[in-house]
Amino acid sequence: MSSERDTDSDWNQLGAVDPFWAVITDERFRADKMDTTTREAFYESGFGNVDQFHTALKHYFSAPDHFEACLDFGAGVGRLLVPMAKRANHAVGVDIADSMRAVCQTRLDELGLTAVELVATPKAAAAFGPFDWINSFIVLQHIPPARGMELMADLLATLRPGGFLSLQLTSFRDAHLMAQDTAGPVRKLLREVRASLFPDPQLGQISMFDYDLGQVLALLTRAGCPRFVLEHTDHGGHHGFMIYAQKVAG
């Protein structure tokens, strides 16, 4: 019996009705409030994030200024994919939601970015790899960890030896956010039974999941990334890490 939520359907629904707010949950980016100025501000914010990640990879691992191929996992509407694509000869955006990819493609077309592919899964992206830089930010925290670990393994398999990784996930949360997860094994079992018998029919929920950091670092090490740097992140009491790594060459 499983109470695991169908987050794929949630994100497809979010992409259909409120795609920009789903990426950054700021009321300015609600579908009924978006105008041209706000939309451009949304996309411009992605350049700051990508600058930060790229600068860190340069500092920690001497990453180059430009890449042959890069991949953004959980590309959504293209907020990070666009600035990454401007730093590479070829880019791939991975997002499970058809609705998100449609919005992203519109943005790519507006900017005339033709050397970019959009696919649903890391395995589909492998046809365009291997990649010199793989990035994922505020994405894995919304995917159940068991599945997220499998997706990370698929991503790492497409990373070129010598390639670079910037990946964020959450691993713990402040006490006021833990109530539903710390009620004890009996209540946890009852919640699972209830969720199995009476699943929440409302799509479009944004779920948060915490990962076992030890398991994540073990996965990275086994995939050829034995050296990594962690920087703490805190998104409204959901704590995690930005992980920077380089895959061993040869």
PDB file of C-alpha atoms in Angstrom:
ATOM      1  CA  MET A   1       0.000   0.000   0.000  1.00  0.00           C
ATOM      2  CA  SER A   2       1.441   3.355  -0.942  1.00  0.00           C
ATOM      3  CA  SER A   3       0.380   6.906  -0.120  1.00  0.00           C
ATOM      4  CA  GLU A   4       2.864   8.407  -2.565  1.00  0.00           C
ATOM      5  CA  ARG A   5       1.343  11.340  -4.360  1.00  0.00           C
ATOM      6  CA  ASP A   6       1.273  11.572  -8.143  1.00  0.00           C
ATOM      7  CA  THR A   7       3.440  14.675  -8.361  1.00  0.00           C
ATOM      8  CA  ASP A   8       3.729  14.370 -12.154  1.00  0.00           C
ATOM      9  CA  SER A   9       0.012  15.082 -12.503  1.00  0.00           C
ATOM     10  CA  ASP A  10       0.275  17.924  -9.997  1.00  0.00           C
ATOM     11  CA  TRP A  11       2.947  19.647 -12.068  1.00  0.00           C
ATOM     12  CA  ASN A  12       1.161  19.166 -15.339  1.00  0.00           C
ATOM     13  CA  GLN A  13      -1.886  20.818 -13.786  1.00  0.00           C
ATOM     14  CA  LEU A  14       0.192  23.646 -12.335  1.00  0.00           C
ATOM     15  CA  GLY A  15       1.821  24.217 -15.699  1.00  0.00           C
ATOM     16  CA  ALA A  16      -1.587  24.483 -17.318  1.00  0.00           C
ATOM     17  CA  VAL A  17      -3.102  26.992 -14.899  1.00  0.00           C
ATOM     18  CA  ASP A  18      -0.306  28.869 -13.062  1.00  0.00           C
ATOM     19  CA  PRO A  19       3.095  28.009 -14.571  1.00  0.00           C
ATOM     20  CA  PHE A  20       5.166  30.986 -13.403  1.00  0.00           C
ATOM     21  CA  TRP A  21       3.853  31.000  -9.831  1.00  0.00           C
ATOM     22  CA  ALA A  22       4.486  27.249  -9.648  1.00  0.00           C
ATOM     23  CA  VAL A  23       8.188  27.915 -10.263  1.00  0.00           C
ATOM     24  CA  ILE A  24       8.502  30.856  -7.859  1.00  0.00           C
ATOM     25  CA  THR A  25       5.616  31.045  -5.394  1.00  0.00           C
ATOM     26  CA  ASP A  26       5.470  34.825  -5.327  1.00  0.00           C
ATOM     27  CA  GLU A  27       2.009  36.345  -5.734  1.00  0.00           C
ATOM     28  CA  ARG A  28       3.413  38.709  -8.383  1.00  0.00           C
ATOM     29  CA  PHE A  29       3.716  35.713 -10.679  1.00  0.00           C
ATOM     30  CA  ARG A  30       0.119  34.509 -10.445  1.00  0.00           C
ATOM     31  CA  ALA A  31      -1.420  33.962 -13.869  1.00  0.00           C
ATOM     32  CA  ASP A  32      -4.066  36.636 -13.311  1.00  0.00           C
ATOM     33  CA  LYS A  33      -1.441  39.220 -12.314  1.00  0.00           C
ATOM     34  CA  MET A  34       1.247  38.599 -14.910  1.00  0.00           C
ATOM     35  CA  ASP A  35       1.966  41.298 -17.468  1.00  0.00           C
ATOM     36  CA  THR A  36       4.875  41.788 -19.845  1.00  0.00           C
ATOM     37  CA  THR A  37       7.012  43.630 -17.280  1.00  0.00           C
ATOM     38  CA  THR A  38       6.468  41.034 -14.572  1.00  0.00           C
ATOM     39  CA  ARG A  39       7.091  38.199 -16.995  1.00  0.00           C
ATOM     40  CA  GLU A  40      10.425  39.699 -18.041  1.00  0.00           C
ATOM     41  CA  ALA A  41      11.388  40.210 -14.381  1.00  0.00           C
ATOM     42  CA  PHE A  42      10.617  36.543 -13.750  1.00  0.00           C
ATOM     43  CA  TYR A  43      12.899  35.396 -16.541  1.00  0.00           C
ATOM     44  CA  GLU A  44      15.606  37.909 -15.642  1.00  0.00           C
ATOM     45  CA  SER A  45      15.811  36.405 -12.133  1.00  0.00           C
ATOM     46  CA  GLY A  46      17.088  33.194 -13.670  1.00  0.00           C
ATOM     47  CA  PHE A  47      20.238  34.894 -14.931  1.00  0.00           C
ATOM     48  CA  GLY A  48      21.217  35.766 -11.361  1.00  0.00           C
ATOM     49  CA  ASN A  49      20.813  32.173 -10.217  1.00  0.00           C
ATOM     50  CA  VAL A  50      22.772  30.747 -13.139  1.00  0.00           C
ATOM     51  CA  ASP A  51      25.529  33.333 -12.617  1.00  0.00           C
ATOM     52  CA  GLN A  52      25.747  32.176  -8.992  1.00  0.00           C
ATOM     53  CA  PHE A  53      25.957  28.481  -9.877  1.00  0.00           C
ATOM     54  CA  HIS A  54      28.432  28.998 -12.704  1.00  0.00           C
ATOM     55  CA  THR A  55      30.641  31.229 -10.548  1.00  0.00           C
ATOM     56  CA  ALA A  56      30.681  28.579  -7.814  1.00  0.00           C
ATOM     57  CA  LEU A  57      31.686  25.861 -10.278  1.00  0.00           C
ATOM     58  CA  LYS A  58      34.476  28.084 -11.570  1.00  0.00           C
ATOM     59  CA  HIS A  59      35.665  28.783  -8.022  1.00  0.00           C
ATOM     60  CA  TYR A  60      35.517  25.224  -6.698  1.00  0.00           C
ATOM     61  CA  PHE A  61      36.381  23.218  -9.808  1.00  0.00           C
ATOM     62  CA  SER A  62      37.780  25.641 -12.416  1.00  0.00           C
ATOM     63  CA  ALA A  63      34.800  25.192 -14.733  1.00  0.00           C
ATOM     64  CA  PRO A  64      35.110  26.866 -18.158  1.00  0.00           C
ATOM     65  CA  ASP A  65      33.302  29.991 -19.311  1.00  0.00           C
ATOM     66  CA  HIS A  66      31.467  28.076 -22.033  1.00  0.00           C
ATOM     67  CA  PHE A  67      30.229  24.504 -22.382  1.00  0.00           C
ATOM     68  CA  GLU A  68      29.608  22.192 -25.290  1.00  0.00           C
ATOM     69  CA  ALA A  69      26.353  20.781 -23.874  1.00  0.00           C
ATOM     70  CA  CYS A  70      24.364  21.503 -20.726  1.00  0.00           C
ATOM     71  CA  LEU A  71      21.164  20.187 -19.151  1.00  0.00           C
ATOM     72  CA  ASP A  72      18.660  21.744 -16.760  1.00  0.00           C
ATOM     73  CA  PHE A  73      16.566  19.186 -14.888  1.00  0.00           C
ATOM     74  CA  GLY A  74      13.109  20.443 -13.962  1.00  0.00           C
ATOM     75  CA  ALA A  75      13.409  23.176 -16.566  1.00  0.00           C
ATOM     76  CA  GLY A  76       9.805  24.287 -16.138  1.00  0.00           C
ATOM     77  CA  VAL A  77       9.119  27.395 -18.205  1.00  0.00           C
ATOM     78  CA  GLY A  78      12.814  27.939 -18.964  1.00  0.00           C
ATOM     79  CA  ARG A  79      13.831  30.411 -16.247  1.00  0.00           C
ATOM     80  CA  LEU A  80      17.257  28.766 -15.789  1.00  0.00           C
ATOM     81  CA  LEU A  81      17.437  26.933 -19.095  1.00  0.00           C
ATOM     82  CA  VAL A  82      17.635  30.143 -21.130  1.00  0.00           C
ATOM     83  CA  PRO A  83      20.728  31.574 -19.372  1.00  0.00           C
ATOM     84  CA  MET A  84      22.335  28.127 -19.375  1.00  0.00           C
ATOM     85  CA  ALA A  85      21.706  27.809 -23.113  1.00  0.00           C
ATOM     86  CA  LYS A  86      23.517  31.102 -23.652  1.00  0.00           C
ATOM     87  CA  ARG A  87      26.625  29.528 -22.102  1.00  0.00           C
ATOM     88  CA  ALA A  88      26.630  26.375 -24.238  1.00  0.00           C
ATOM     89  CA  ASN A  89      26.620  25.274 -27.843  1.00  0.00           C
ATOM     90  CA  HIS A  90      23.674  22.997 -27.129  1.00  0.00           C
ATOM     91  CA  ALA A  91      21.231  22.711 -24.226  1.00  0.00           C
ATOM     92  CA  VAL A  92      18.528  20.328 -23.071  1.00  0.00           C
ATOM     93  CA  GLY A  93      15.667  21.083 -20.709  1.00  0.00           C
ATOM     94  CA  VAL A  94      14.046  18.166 -18.895  1.00  0.00           C
ATOM     95  CA  ASP A  95      10.553  18.504 -17.456  1.00  0.00           C
ATOM     96  CA  ILE A  96       7.918  15.837 -16.912  1.00  0.00           C
ATOM     97  CA  ALA A  97       5.022  18.271 -17.466  1.00  0.00           C
ATOM     98  CA  ASP A  98       3.865  18.705 -21.058  1.00  0.00           C
ATOM     99  CA  SER A  99       2.238  21.989 -20.054  1.00  0.00           C
ATOM    100  CA  MET A 100       5.499  23.408 -18.683  1.00  0.00           C
ATOM    101  CA  ARG A 101       7.461  22.366 -21.750  1.00  0.00           C
ATOM    102  CA  ALA A 102       4.906  24.125 -23.968  1.00  0.00           C
ATOM    103  CA  VAL A 103       5.401  27.428 -22.116  1.00  0.00           C
ATOM    104  CA  CYS A 104       9.160  26.927 -22.237  1.00  0.00           C
ATOM    105  CA  GLN A 105       9.109  26.317 -25.986  1.00  0.00           C
ATOM    106  CA  THR A 106       7.204  29.569 -26.476  1.00  0.00           C
ATOM    107  CA  ARG A 107       9.958  31.432 -24.630  1.00  0.00           C
ATOM    108  CA  LEU A 108      12.702  29.728 -26.634  1.00  0.00           C
ATOM    109  CA  ASP A 109      10.933  30.646 -29.873  1.00  0.00           C
ATOM    110  CA  GLU A 110      10.586  34.274 -28.766  1.00  0.00           C
ATOM    111  CA  LEU A 111      14.333  34.467 -28.155  1.00  0.00           C
ATOM    112  CA  GLY A 112      15.300  32.566 -31.285  1.00  0.00           C
ATOM    113  CA  LEU A 113      17.114  29.876 -29.295  1.00  0.00           C
ATOM    114  CA  THR A 114      17.134  26.928 -31.675  1.00  0.00           C
ATOM    115  CA  ALA A 115      19.942  24.810 -30.203  1.00  0.00           C
ATOM    116  CA  VAL A 116      17.753  23.694 -27.298  1.00  0.00           C
ATOM    117  CA  GLU A 117      15.829  20.442 -26.912  1.00  0.00           C
ATOM    118  CA  LEU A 118      12.964  19.817 -24.492  1.00  0.00           C
ATOM    119  CA  VAL A 119      12.292  16.289 -23.238  1.00  0.00           C
ATOM    120  CA  ALA A 120      10.295  14.648 -20.462  1.00  0.00           C
ATOM    121  CA  THR A 121      12.916  12.503 -18.704  1.00  0.00           C
ATOM    122  CA  PRO A 122      16.674  12.194 -18.137  1.00  0.00           C
ATOM    123  CA  LYS A 123      16.668   8.947 -20.109  1.00  0.00           C
ATOM    124  CA  ALA A 124      15.196  10.792 -23.099  1.00  0.00           C
ATOM    125  CA  ALA A 125      17.856  13.483 -22.667  1.00  0.00           C
ATOM    126  CA  ALA A 126      20.633  10.898 -22.927  1.00  0.00           C
ATOM    127  CA  ALA A 127      20.223  10.890 -26.712  1.00  0.00           C
ATOM    128  CA  PHE A 128      21.584  14.473 -26.737  1.00  0.00           C
ATOM    129  CA  GLY A 129      24.428  13.895 -24.272  1.00  0.00           C
ATOM    130  CA  PRO A 130      26.790  13.443 -22.679  1.00  0.00           C
ATOM    131  CA  PHE A 131      26.639  16.784 -20.892  1.00  0.00           C
ATOM    132  CA  ASP A 132      29.373  19.050 -19.586  1.00  0.00           C
ATOM    133  CA  TRP A 133      27.122  20.754 -17.034  1.00  0.00           C
ATOM    134  CA  ILE A 134      23.984  19.407 -15.366  1.00  0.00           C
ATOM    135  CA  ASN A 135      21.939  21.676 -13.125  1.00  0.00           C
ATOM    136  CA  SER A 136      18.826  21.261 -10.993  1.00  0.00           C
ATOM    137  CA  PHE A 137      17.468  23.908  -8.618  1.00  0.00           C
ATOM    138  CA  ILE A 138      14.289  23.879  -6.484  1.00  0.00           C
ATOM    139  CA  VAL A 139      13.098  20.748  -8.296  1.00  0.00           C
ATOM    140  CA  LEU A 140      14.060  17.532  -6.492  1.00  0.00           C
ATOM    141  CA  GLN A 141      12.479  18.852  -3.290  1.00  0.00           C
ATOM    142  CA  HIS A 142       9.108  18.382  -5.007  1.00  0.00           C
ATOM    143  CA  ILE A 143       9.761  14.748  -6.040  1.00  0.00           C
ATOM    144  CA  PRO A 144       9.368  11.762  -3.667  1.00  0.00           C
ATOM    145  CA  PRO A 145      12.920  10.728  -2.658  1.00  0.00           C
ATOM    146  CA  ALA A 146      12.786   7.135  -3.911  1.00  0.00           C
ATOM    147  CA  ARG A 147      11.966   8.379  -7.384  1.00  0.00           C
ATOM    148  CA  GLY A 148      14.254  11.361  -7.089  1.00  0.00           C
ATOM    149  CA  MET A 149      17.220   9.108  -6.354  1.00  0.00           C
ATOM    150  CA  GLU A 150      16.504   7.123  -9.515  1.00  0.00           C
ATOM    151  CA  LEU A 151      16.288  10.333 -11.533  1.00  0.00           C
ATOM    152  CA  MET A 152      19.579  11.568 -10.089  1.00  0.00           C
ATOM    153  CA  ALA A 153      21.235   8.291 -11.081  1.00  0.00           C
ATOM    154  CA  ASP A 154      19.887   8.717 -14.620  1.00  0.00           C
ATOM    155  CA  LEU A 155      21.197  12.286 -14.741  1.00  0.00           C
ATOM    156  CA  LEU A 156      24.646  11.337 -13.478  1.00  0.00           C
ATOM    157  CA  ALA A 157      24.858   8.639 -16.137  1.00  0.00           C
ATOM    158  CA  THR A 158      24.627  11.389 -18.780  1.00  0.00           C
ATOM    159  CA  LEU A 159      27.319  13.592 -17.207  1.00  0.00           C
ATOM    160  CA  ARG A 160      30.534  13.537 -19.219  1.00  0.00           C
ATOM    161  CA  PRO A 161      33.723  12.536 -17.344  1.00  0.00           C
ATOM    162  CA  GLY A 162      35.195  15.856 -16.276  1.00  0.00           C
ATOM    163  CA  GLY A 163      31.724  17.437 -16.393  1.00  0.00           C
ATOM    164  CA  PHE A 164      30.189  19.623 -13.689  1.00  0.00           C
ATOM    165  CA  LEU A 165      27.124  19.327 -11.461  1.00  0.00           C
ATOM    166  CA  SER A 166      25.098  21.937  -9.565  1.00  0.00           C
ATOM    167  CA  LEU A 167      22.194  20.327  -7.764  1.00  0.00           C
ATOM    168  CA  GLN A 168      19.929  21.487  -4.941  1.00  0.00           C
ATOM    169  CA  LEU A 169      17.707  19.434  -2.661  1.00  0.00           C
ATOM    170  CA  THR A 170      16.175  19.657   0.802  1.00  0.00           C
ATOM    171  CA  SER A 171      17.145  17.409   3.711  1.00  0.00           C
ATOM    172  CA  PHE A 172      15.493  18.809   6.869  1.00  0.00           C
ATOM    173  CA  ARG A 173      12.962  21.386   7.977  1.00  0.00           C
ATOM    174  CA  ASP A 174      12.142  23.670  10.878  1.00  0.00           C
ATOM    175  CA  ALA A 175      10.063  22.220  13.704  1.00  0.00           C
ATOM    176  CA  HIS A 176       6.832  23.985  12.769  1.00  0.00           C
ATOM    177  CA  LEU A 177       6.927  22.257   9.377  1.00  0.00           C
ATOM    178  CA  MET A 178       7.498  18.778  10.807  1.00  0.00           C
ATOM    179  CA  ALA A 179       4.195  18.069  12.570  1.00  0.00           C
ATOM    180  CA  GLN A 180       2.713  15.889   9.856  1.00  0.00           C
ATOM    181  CA  ASP A 181       5.851  13.745   9.681  1.00  0.00           C
ATOM    182  CA  THR A 182       6.582  13.246  13.393  1.00  0.00           C
ATOM    183  CA  ALA A 183       3.341  11.946  14.893  1.00  0.00           C
ATOM    184  CA  GLY A 184       4.688   8.442  15.446  1.00  0.00           C
ATOM    185  CA  PRO A 185       4.531   5.184  13.496  1.00  0.00           C
ATOM    186  CA  VAL A 186       0.903   4.346  14.323  1.00  0.00           C
ATOM    187  CA  ARG A 187      -0.460   7.679  13.163  1.00  0.00           C
ATOM    188  CA  LYS A 188       1.830   7.526  10.142  1.00  0.00           C
ATOM    189  CA  LEU A 189       0.346   4.141   9.217  1.00  0.00           C
ATOM    190  CA  LEU A 190      -3.180   5.484   9.669  1.00  0.00           C
ATOM    191  CA  ARG A 191      -2.382   8.414   7.370  1.00  0.00           C
ATOM    192  CA  GLU A 192      -1.062   6.013   4.739  1.00  0.00           C
ATOM    193  CA  VAL A 193      -4.199   3.871   4.969  1.00  0.00           C
ATOM    194  CA  ARG A 194      -6.429   6.932   4.702  1.00  0.00           C
ATOM    195  CA  ALA A 195      -4.447   8.297   1.755  1.00  0.00           C
ATOM    196  CA  SER A 196      -4.672   4.948  -0.015  1.00  0.00           C
ATOM    197  CA  LEU A 197      -8.417   4.578   0.531  1.00  0.00           C
ATOM    198  CA  PHE A 198      -9.316   8.239   0.053  1.00  0.00           C
ATOM    199  CA  PRO A 199      -6.704   9.870  -2.193  1.00  0.00           C
ATOM    200  CA  ASP A 200      -6.774  13.647  -2.503  1.00  0.00           C
ATOM    201  CA  PRO A 201      -8.561  14.266  -5.815  1.00  0.00           C
ATOM    202  CA  GLN A 202      -7.372  17.851  -6.112  1.00  0.00           C
ATOM    203  CA  LEU A 203      -4.493  18.200  -8.541  1.00  0.00           C
ATOM    204  CA  GLY A 204      -2.018  21.040  -8.523  1.00  0.00           C
ATOM    205  CA  GLN A 205      -0.593  20.621  -5.013  1.00  0.00           C
ATOM    206  CA  ILE A 206       3.055  21.545  -4.367  1.00  0.00           C
ATOM    207  CA  SER A 207       4.576  18.850  -2.164  1.00  0.00           C
ATOM    208  CA  MET A 208       7.877  19.105  -0.269  1.00  0.00           C
ATOM    209  CA  PHE A 209      10.169  16.146   0.411  1.00  0.00           C
ATOM    210  CA  ASP A 210      13.375  15.741   2.414  1.00  0.00           C
ATOM    211  CA  TYR A 211      16.229  13.561   1.164  1.00  0.00           C
ATOM    212  CA  ASP A 212      18.720  11.470   3.128  1.00  0.00           C
ATOM    213  CA  LEU A 213      21.886  13.445   2.470  1.00  0.00           C
ATOM    214  CA  GLY A 214      24.098  10.431   3.174  1.00  0.00           C
ATOM    215  CA  GLN A 215      22.344   8.433   0.477  1.00  0.00           C
ATOM    216  CA  VAL A 216      22.651  11.316  -1.984  1.00  0.00           C
ATOM    217  CA  LEU A 217      26.385  11.733  -1.396  1.00  0.00           C
ATOM    218  CA  ALA A 218      26.894   7.972  -1.666  1.00  0.00           C
ATOM    219  CA  LEU A 219      25.110   8.050  -5.026  1.00  0.00           C
ATOM    220  CA  LEU A 220      27.338  10.882  -6.222  1.00  0.00           C
ATOM    221  CA  THR A 221      30.480   9.077  -5.100  1.00  0.00           C
ATOM    222  CA  ARG A 222      29.522   5.832  -6.808  1.00  0.00           C
ATOM    223  CA  ALA A 223      28.661   7.756  -9.977  1.00  0.00           C
ATOM    224  CA  GLY A 224      32.174   9.167 -10.202  1.00  0.00           C
ATOM    225  CA  CYS A 225      31.785  12.421  -8.240  1.00  0.00           C
ATOM    226  CA  PRO A 226      33.792  11.716  -5.056  1.00  0.00           C
ATOM    227  CA  ARG A 227      34.604  15.377  -4.377  1.00  0.00           C
ATOM    228  CA  PHE A 228      31.814  17.834  -3.754  1.00  0.00           C
ATOM    229  CA  VAL A 229      31.109  21.142  -2.048  1.00  0.00           C
ATOM    230  CA  LEU A 230      27.890  21.830  -0.139  1.00  0.00           C
ATOM    231  CA  GLU A 231      26.314  25.236   0.478  1.00  0.00           C
ATOM    232  CA  HIS A 232      23.347  25.513   2.844  1.00  0.00           C
ATOM    233  CA  THR A 233      19.979  26.663   1.478  1.00  0.00           C
ATOM    234  CA  ASP A 234      16.894  27.753   3.429  1.00  0.00           C
ATOM    235  CA  HIS A 235      13.596  28.241   1.630  1.00  0.00           C
ATOM    236  CA  GLY A 236      11.014  29.253   4.211  1.00  0.00           C
ATOM    237  CA  GLY A 237      12.270  26.805   6.828  1.00  0.00           C
ATOM    238  CA  HIS A 238      12.882  23.985   4.372  1.00  0.00           C
ATOM    239  CA  HIS A 239      16.634  23.468   4.658  1.00  0.00           C
ATOM    240  CA  GLY A 240      18.898  21.763   2.198  1.00  0.00           C
ATOM    241  CA  PHE A 241      22.061  22.109   0.217  1.00  0.00           C
ATOM    242  CA  MET A 242      23.353  23.262  -3.104  1.00  0.00           C
ATOM    243  CA  ILE A 243      25.773  20.536  -4.128  1.00  0.00           C
ATOM    244  CA  TYR A 244      28.604  21.343  -6.515  1.00  0.00           C
ATOM    245  CA  ALA A 245      30.660  18.495  -7.954  1.00  0.00           C
ATOM    246  CA  GLN A 246      32.833  17.399 -10.840  1.00  0.00           C
ATOM    247  CA  LYS A 247      32.809  13.927 -12.351  1.00  0.00           C
ATOM    248  CA  VAL A 248      36.172  12.201 -12.362  1.00  0.00           C
ATOM    249  CA  ALA A 249      37.748  12.274 -15.803  1.00  0.00           C
ATOM    250  CA  GLY A 250      38.778   9.055 -17.534  1.00  0.00           C
TER     251      GLY A 250
END
